[in-house]
Coordinates of C-alpha atoms in Angstrom, one line a residue:
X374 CA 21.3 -5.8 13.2
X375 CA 18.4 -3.6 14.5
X376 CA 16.3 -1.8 12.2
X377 CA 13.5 0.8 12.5
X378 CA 11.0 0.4 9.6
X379 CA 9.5 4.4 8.8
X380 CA 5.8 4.3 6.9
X381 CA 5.3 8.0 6.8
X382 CA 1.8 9.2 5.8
X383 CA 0.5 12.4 5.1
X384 CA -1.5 12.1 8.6
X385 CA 0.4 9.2 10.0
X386 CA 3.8 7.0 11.0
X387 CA 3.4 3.3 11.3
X388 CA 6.9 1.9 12.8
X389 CA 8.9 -1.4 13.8
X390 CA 11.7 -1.9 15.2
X391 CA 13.1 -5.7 14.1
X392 CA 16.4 -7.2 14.3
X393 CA 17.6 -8.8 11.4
X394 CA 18.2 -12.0 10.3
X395 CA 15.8 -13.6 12.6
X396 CA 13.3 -10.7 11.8
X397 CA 12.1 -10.7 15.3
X398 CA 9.6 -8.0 15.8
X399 CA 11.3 -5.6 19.1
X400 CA 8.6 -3.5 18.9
X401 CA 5.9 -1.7 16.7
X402 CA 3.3 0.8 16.4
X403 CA 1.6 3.8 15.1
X404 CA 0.8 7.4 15.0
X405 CA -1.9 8.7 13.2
X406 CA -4.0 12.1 13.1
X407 CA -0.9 13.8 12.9
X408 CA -1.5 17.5 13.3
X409 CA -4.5 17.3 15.7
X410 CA -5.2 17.3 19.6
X411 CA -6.4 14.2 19.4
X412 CA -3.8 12.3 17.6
X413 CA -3.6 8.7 18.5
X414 CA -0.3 6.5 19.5
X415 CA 0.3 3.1 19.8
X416 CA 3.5 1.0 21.3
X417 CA 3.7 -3.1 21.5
X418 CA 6.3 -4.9 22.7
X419 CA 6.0 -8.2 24.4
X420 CA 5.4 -7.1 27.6
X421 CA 4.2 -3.9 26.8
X422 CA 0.6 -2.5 25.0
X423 CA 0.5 1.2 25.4
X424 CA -2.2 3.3 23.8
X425 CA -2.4 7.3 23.9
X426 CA -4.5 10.4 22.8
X427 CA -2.5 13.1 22.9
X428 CA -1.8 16.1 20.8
X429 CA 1.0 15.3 18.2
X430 CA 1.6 18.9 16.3
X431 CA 3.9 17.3 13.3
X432 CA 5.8 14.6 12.0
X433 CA 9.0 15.7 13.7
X434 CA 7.3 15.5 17.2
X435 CA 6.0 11.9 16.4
X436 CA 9.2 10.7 15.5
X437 CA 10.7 12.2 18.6
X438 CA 8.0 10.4 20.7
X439 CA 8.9 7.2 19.1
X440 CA 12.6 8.0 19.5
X441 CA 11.6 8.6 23.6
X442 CA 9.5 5.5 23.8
X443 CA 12.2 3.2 22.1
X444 CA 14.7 4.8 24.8
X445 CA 11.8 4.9 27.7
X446 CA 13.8 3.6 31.1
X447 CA 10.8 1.1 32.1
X448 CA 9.2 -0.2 28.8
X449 CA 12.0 0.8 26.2
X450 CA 13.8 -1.9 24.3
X451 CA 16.9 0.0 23.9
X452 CA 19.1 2.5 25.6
X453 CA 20.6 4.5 23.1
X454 CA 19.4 5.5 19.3
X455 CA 23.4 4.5 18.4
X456 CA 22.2 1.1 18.7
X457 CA 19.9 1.1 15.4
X458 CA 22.0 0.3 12.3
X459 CA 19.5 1.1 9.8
X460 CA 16.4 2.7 9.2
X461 CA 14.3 1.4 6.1
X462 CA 12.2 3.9 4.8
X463 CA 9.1 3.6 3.0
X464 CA 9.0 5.6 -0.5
X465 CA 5.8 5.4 -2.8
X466 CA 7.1 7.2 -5.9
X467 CA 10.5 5.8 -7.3
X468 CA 9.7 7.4 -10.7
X469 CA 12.6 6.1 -13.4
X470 CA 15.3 6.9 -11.6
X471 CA 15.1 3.4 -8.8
X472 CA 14.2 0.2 -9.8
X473 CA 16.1 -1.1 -6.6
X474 CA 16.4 -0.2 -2.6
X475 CA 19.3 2.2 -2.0
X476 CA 21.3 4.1 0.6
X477 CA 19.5 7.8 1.1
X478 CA 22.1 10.7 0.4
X479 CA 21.1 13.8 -1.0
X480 CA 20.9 13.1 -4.3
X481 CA 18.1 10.4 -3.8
X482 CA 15.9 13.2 -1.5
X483 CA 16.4 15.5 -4.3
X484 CA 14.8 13.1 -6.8
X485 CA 12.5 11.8 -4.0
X486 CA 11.2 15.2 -4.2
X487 CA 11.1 15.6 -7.9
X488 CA 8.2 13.1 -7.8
X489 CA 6.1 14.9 -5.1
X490 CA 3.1 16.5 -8.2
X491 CA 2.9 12.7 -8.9
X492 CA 2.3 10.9 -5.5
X493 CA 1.2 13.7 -3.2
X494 CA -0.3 12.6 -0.6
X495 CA 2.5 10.0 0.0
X496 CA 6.1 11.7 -1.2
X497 CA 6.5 14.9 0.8
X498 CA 5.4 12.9 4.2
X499 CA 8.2 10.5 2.9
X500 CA 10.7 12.8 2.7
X501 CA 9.7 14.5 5.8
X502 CA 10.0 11.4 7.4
X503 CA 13.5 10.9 6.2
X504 CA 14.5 14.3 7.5
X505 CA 13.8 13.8 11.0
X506 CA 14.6 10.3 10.7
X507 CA 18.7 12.1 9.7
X508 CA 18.6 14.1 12.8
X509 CA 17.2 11.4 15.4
X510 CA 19.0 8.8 14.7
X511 CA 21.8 10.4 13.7
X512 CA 24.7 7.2 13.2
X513 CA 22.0 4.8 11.6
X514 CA 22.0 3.9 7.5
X515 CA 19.2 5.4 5.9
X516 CA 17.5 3.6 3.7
X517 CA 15.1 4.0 1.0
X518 CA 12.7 1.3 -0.2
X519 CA 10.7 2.0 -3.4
X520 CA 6.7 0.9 -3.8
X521 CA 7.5 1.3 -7.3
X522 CA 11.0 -0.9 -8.1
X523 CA 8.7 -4.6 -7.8
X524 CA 6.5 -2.9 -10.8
X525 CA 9.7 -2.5 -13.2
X526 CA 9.4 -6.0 -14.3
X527 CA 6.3 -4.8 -16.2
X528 CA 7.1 -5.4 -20.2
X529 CA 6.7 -2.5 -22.4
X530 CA 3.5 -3.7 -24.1
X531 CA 1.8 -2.8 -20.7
X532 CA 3.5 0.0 -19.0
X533 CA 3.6 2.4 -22.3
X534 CA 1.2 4.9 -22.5
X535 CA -0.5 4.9 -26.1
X536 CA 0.9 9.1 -26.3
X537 CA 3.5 10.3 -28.7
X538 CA 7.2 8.2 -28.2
X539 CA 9.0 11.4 -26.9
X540 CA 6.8 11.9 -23.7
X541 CA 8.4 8.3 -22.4
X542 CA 11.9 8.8 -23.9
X543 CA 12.4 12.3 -22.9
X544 CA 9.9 12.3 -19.7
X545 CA 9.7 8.8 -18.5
X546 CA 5.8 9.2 -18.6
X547 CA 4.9 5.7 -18.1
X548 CA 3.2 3.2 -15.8
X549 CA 5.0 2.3 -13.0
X550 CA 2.7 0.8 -10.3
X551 CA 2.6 1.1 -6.2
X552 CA 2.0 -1.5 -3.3
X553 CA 4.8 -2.9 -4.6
X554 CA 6.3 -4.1 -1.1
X555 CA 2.8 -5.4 -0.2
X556 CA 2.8 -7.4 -3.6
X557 CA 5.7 -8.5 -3.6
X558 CA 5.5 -10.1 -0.1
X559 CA 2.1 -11.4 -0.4
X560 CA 3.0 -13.6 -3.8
X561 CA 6.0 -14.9 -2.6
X562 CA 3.5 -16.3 0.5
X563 CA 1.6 -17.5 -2.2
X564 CA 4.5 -19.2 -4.3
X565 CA 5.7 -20.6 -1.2
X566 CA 2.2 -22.1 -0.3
X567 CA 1.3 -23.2 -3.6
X568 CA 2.8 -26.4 -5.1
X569 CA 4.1 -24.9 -7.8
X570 CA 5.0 -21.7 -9.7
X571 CA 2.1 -19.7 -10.1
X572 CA -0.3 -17.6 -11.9
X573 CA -1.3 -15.3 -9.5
X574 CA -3.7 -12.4 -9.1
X575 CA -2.8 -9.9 -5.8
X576 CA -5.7 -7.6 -4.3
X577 CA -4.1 -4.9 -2.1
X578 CA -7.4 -3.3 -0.6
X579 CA -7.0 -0.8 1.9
X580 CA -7.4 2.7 1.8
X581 CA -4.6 2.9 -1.1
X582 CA -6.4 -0.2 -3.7
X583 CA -4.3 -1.8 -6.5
X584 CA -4.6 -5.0 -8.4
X585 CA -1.4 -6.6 -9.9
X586 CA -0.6 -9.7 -12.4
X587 CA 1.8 -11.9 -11.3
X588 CA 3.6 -14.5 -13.5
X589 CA 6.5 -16.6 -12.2
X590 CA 6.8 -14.1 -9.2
X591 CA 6.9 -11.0 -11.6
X592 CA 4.4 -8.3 -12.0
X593 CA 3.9 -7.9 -15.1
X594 CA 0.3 -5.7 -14.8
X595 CA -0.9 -3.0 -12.3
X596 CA -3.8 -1.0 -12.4
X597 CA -1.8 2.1 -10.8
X598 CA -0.5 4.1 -13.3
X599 CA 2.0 7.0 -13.8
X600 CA 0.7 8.0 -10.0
X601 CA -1.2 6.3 -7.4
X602 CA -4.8 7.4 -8.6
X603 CA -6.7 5.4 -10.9
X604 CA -7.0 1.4 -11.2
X605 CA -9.6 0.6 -8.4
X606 CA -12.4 2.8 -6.3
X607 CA -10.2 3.4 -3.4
X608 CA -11.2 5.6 0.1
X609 CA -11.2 9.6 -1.6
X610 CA -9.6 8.7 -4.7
X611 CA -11.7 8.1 -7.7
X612 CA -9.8 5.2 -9.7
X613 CA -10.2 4.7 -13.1
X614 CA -12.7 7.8 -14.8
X615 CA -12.6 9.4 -18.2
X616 CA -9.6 12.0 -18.9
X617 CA -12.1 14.3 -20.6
X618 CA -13.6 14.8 -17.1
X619 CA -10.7 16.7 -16.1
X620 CA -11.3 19.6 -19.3
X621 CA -14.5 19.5 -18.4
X622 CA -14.3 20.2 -14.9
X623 CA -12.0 23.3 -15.8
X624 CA -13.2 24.6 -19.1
X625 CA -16.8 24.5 -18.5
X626 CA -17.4 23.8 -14.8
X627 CA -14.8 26.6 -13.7
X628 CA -12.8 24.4 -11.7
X629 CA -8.8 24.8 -10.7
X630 CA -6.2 22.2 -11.8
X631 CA -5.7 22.2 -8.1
X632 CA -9.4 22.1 -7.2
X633 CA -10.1 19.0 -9.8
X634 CA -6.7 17.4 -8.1
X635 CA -8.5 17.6 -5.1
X636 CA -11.5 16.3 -5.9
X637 CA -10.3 13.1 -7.3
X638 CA -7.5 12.6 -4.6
X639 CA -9.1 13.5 -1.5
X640 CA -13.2 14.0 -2.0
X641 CA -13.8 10.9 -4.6
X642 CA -13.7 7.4 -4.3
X643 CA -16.0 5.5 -1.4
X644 CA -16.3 9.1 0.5
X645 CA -17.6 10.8 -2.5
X646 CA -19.6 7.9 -2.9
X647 CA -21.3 7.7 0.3
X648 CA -20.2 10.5 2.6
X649 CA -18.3 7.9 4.3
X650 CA -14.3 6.9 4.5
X651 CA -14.2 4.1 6.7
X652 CA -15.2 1.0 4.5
X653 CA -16.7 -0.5 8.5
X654 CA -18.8 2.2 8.7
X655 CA -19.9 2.1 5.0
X656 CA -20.6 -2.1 5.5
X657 CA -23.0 -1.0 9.0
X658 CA -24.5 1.6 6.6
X659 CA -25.2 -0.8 4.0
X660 CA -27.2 -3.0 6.4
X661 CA -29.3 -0.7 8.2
X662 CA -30.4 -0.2 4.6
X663 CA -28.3 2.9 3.4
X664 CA -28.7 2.5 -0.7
X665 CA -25.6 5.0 -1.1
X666 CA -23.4 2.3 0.8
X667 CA -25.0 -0.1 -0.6
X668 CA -24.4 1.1 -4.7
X669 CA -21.0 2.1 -3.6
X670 CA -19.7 -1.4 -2.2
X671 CA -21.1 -3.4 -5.4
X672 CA -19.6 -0.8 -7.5
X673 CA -16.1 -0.8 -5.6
X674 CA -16.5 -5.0 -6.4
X675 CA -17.4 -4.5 -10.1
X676 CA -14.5 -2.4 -10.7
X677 CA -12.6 -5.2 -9.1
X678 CA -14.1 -7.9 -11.4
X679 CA -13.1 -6.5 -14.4
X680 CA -10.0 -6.1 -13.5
X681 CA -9.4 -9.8 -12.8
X682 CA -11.5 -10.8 -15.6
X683 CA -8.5 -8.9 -17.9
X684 CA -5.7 -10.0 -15.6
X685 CA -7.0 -13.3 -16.1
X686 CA -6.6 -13.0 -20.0
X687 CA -3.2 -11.4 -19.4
X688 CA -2.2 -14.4 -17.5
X689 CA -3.5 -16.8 -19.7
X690 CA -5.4 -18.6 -16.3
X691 CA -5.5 -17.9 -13.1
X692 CA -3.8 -20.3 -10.3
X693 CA -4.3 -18.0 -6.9
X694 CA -6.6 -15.0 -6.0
X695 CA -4.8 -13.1 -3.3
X696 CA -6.8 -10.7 -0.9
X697 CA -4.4 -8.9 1.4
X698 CA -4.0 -5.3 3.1
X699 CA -6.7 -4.1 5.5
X700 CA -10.0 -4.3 3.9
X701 CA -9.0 -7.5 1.8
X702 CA -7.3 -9.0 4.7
X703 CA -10.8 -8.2 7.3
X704 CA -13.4 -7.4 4.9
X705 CA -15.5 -10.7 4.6
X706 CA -18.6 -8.8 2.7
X707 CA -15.9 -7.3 0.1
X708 CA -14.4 -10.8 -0.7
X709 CA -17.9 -12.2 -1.2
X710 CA -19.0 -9.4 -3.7
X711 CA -16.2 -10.0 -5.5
X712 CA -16.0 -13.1 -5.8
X713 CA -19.8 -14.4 -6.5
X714 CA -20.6 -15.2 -10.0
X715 CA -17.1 -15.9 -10.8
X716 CA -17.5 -19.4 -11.6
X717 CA -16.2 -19.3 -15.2
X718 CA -13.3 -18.7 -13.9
X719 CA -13.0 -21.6 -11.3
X720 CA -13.5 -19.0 -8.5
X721 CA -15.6 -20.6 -6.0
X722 CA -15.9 -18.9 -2.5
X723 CA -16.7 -21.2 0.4
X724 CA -18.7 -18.9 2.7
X725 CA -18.4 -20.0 5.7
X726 CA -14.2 -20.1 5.9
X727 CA -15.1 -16.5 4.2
X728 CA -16.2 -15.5 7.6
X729 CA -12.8 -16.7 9.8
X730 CA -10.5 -14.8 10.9
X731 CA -6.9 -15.6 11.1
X732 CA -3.4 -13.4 11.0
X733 CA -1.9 -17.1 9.3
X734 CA -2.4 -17.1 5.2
X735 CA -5.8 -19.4 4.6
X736 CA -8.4 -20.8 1.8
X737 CA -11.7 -19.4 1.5
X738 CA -12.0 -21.5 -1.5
X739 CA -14.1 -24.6 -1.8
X740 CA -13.2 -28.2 -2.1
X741 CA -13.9 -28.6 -5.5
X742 CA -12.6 -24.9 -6.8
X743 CA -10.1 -24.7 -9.4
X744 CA -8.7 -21.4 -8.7
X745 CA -7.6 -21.0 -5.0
X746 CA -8.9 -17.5 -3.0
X747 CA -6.1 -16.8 -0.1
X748 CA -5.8 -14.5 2.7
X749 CA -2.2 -13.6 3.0
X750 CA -1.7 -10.7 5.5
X751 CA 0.6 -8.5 4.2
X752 CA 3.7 -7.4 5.8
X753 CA 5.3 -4.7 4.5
X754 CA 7.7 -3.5 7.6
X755 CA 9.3 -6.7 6.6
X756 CA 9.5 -6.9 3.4
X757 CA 11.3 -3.5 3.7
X758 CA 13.6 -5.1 6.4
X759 CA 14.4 -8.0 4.9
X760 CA 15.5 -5.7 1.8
X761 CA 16.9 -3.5 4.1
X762 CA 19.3 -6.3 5.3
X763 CA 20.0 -7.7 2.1
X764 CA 21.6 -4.2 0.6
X765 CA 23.5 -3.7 3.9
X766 CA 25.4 -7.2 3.8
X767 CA 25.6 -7.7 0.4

């Protein structure tokens, strides 16, 4: 079975193509910058590395160039788009209505869109993506898999919000929690490397952050909410601040709802912090001396902290620390921050494995630690195949 994995971003598409059950990777790849002359495309296969500026105008035109490349005469991998049986899709926001992967018909893009005031920058490129994935390839299964459905093991106690009962019986306000593909591959690397069921802590650091408990292989904490925005100091997104900020910003300060969504969705987080988006550019900062970058990264690690320190308590111990996605998976000055003076805890970094490099899951633990820190490079294309698969042949 051959299956194109879809990651639609606001900005960008990040594809595979695998064939399932060996989940061999055909090909894969990315789009990003969607929208601007100088968007930027990528195509591996084994024989192939292609790399392209060129102007993509929209998401339709960048899944038709995928479409060509796949079908390309001298470095394509197939010949027609009636040879992919599936395409797994990517979806953020699942809301109440999926706790599992499903086959996409209209009544799953109707509630897909439904959810797009509570993950916006992630839902509508989603269902765009979905769209022209219909038209393209046209005979496939479409298939949508839910950041949100690994989250639903979380037990009442922690996903209710402390608000009158009716707004989670009548609304489904609640927490629901994201990465969830992410997570759930990472600690089932983790269960599998570790000798025995675990307690397990999973740090999903990219541009998106989130933090999840992990008993027995089920979440059972996030610190993603109702939507993708608080929990940790992510990219542009604030995290975790004070709701009466929000009044604040509106009643007294003038602001729009829309303005004050803005602000903490796109112009918050590490850029507000230090006029910088890129966490490698914020690390050179930092050591040429930039005290902006330098506040920033120690607060984007304190925030992390705590949130262990609770998950810890949650857990009642703490058998793995899991630091995955791309800043935990590259970011050897992140992993450090977090985790010096964590000794209570029987988190004890060995620096110099800190500084390796390695796409295979590793220690960066010393000898004598109690808790062990891992690496696990996350793969969510196949996660969402290997779901994918499952719901076809079941």
């Amino acid at each position: 079975m051959k299956i194109v994995i879809l990651n639609s971003g606001s900005s960008s598409i990040k594809y595979q193509l695998i064939a399932m059950p060996s989940q061999e990777v055909i090909c894969s790849g990315m789009i990003d910058r969607i929208g601007l002359e100088t968007s930027n495309l990528t195509y591996q296969t084994s024989t192939t590395n292609l790399e392209e500026t060129l102007p993509i105008a929209n998401h339709k035109i960048g899944l038709e160039k995928i479409a060509q490349l796949l079908r390309d005469p001298n470095i394509g991998v197939i010949q027609s788009t009636q040879e992919i049986n599936a395409v797994g899709h990517r979806v953020v926001h699942g809301g109440a209505s999926f706790s599992d992967t499903v086959l996409i018909d209209q009544g799953v893009k109707d509630k897909i869109k439904e959810l797009f005031a509570l993950a916006p920058l992630h839902n509508p490129a989603h269902l765009l993506g979905i769209t022209v994935a219909q038209e393209i390839f046209a005979t496939a299964k479409q298939v949508a898999v839910f950041d949100t459905a690994f989250h639903q093991t979380i037990p009442e106690i922690a996903h209710k919000f402390a608000i009158p009962n009716s707004f989670l019986t009548q609304n489904k306000i609640r927490m629901y929690g994201f990465h969830g593909t992410s997570h759930k591959y990472v600690s089932e690397k983790a269960m599998a490397y570790l000798p025995q069921k675990a307690k397990i802590i999973s740090i999903h650091l990219g541009n998106g952050c989130s933090i999840t408990a992990i008993k027995d292989g089920k979440s059972i904490d996030h610190s993603m909410g109702f939507s993708p925005a608080n929990g940790l100091i992510m990219g542009t997104r604030s995290g975790d601040i004070d709701h009466s900020l929000i009044f604040y910003l509106i009643d007294t300060l003038g602001y729009s709802s829309q303005q004050v969504n803005t602000l903490l969705l796109k112009e918050s987080g590490m850029l507000g912090l230090t006029g910088f988006s890129d966490l490698r550019e914020i690390e050179s900062q930092a050591a040429q001396g930039n005290e902006d970058c330098q506040l920033a990264l120690a607060m984007n690690a304190y925030r992390i902290k705590k949130h262990i320190g609770s998950y810890v308590a949650v857990l009642n111990g703490l058998d793995a620390l899991v630091f995955t996605a791309g800043i935990g998976e590259n970011s050897s000055y992140i992993r450090n921050l977090v985790c010096t003076d964590m000794d209570y805890f029987g988190i004890e970094l060995d620096t110099s494995k800190n500084q390796i490099r390695s796409k295979e899951i590793r220690e960066i633990n010393t000898a004598t630690s109690k808790t062990k820190i891992l690496v696990i490079p996350t793969n969510e294309e196949l996660e969402i195949a290997n779901q994918v698969y499952e719901l076809l042949t079941s």
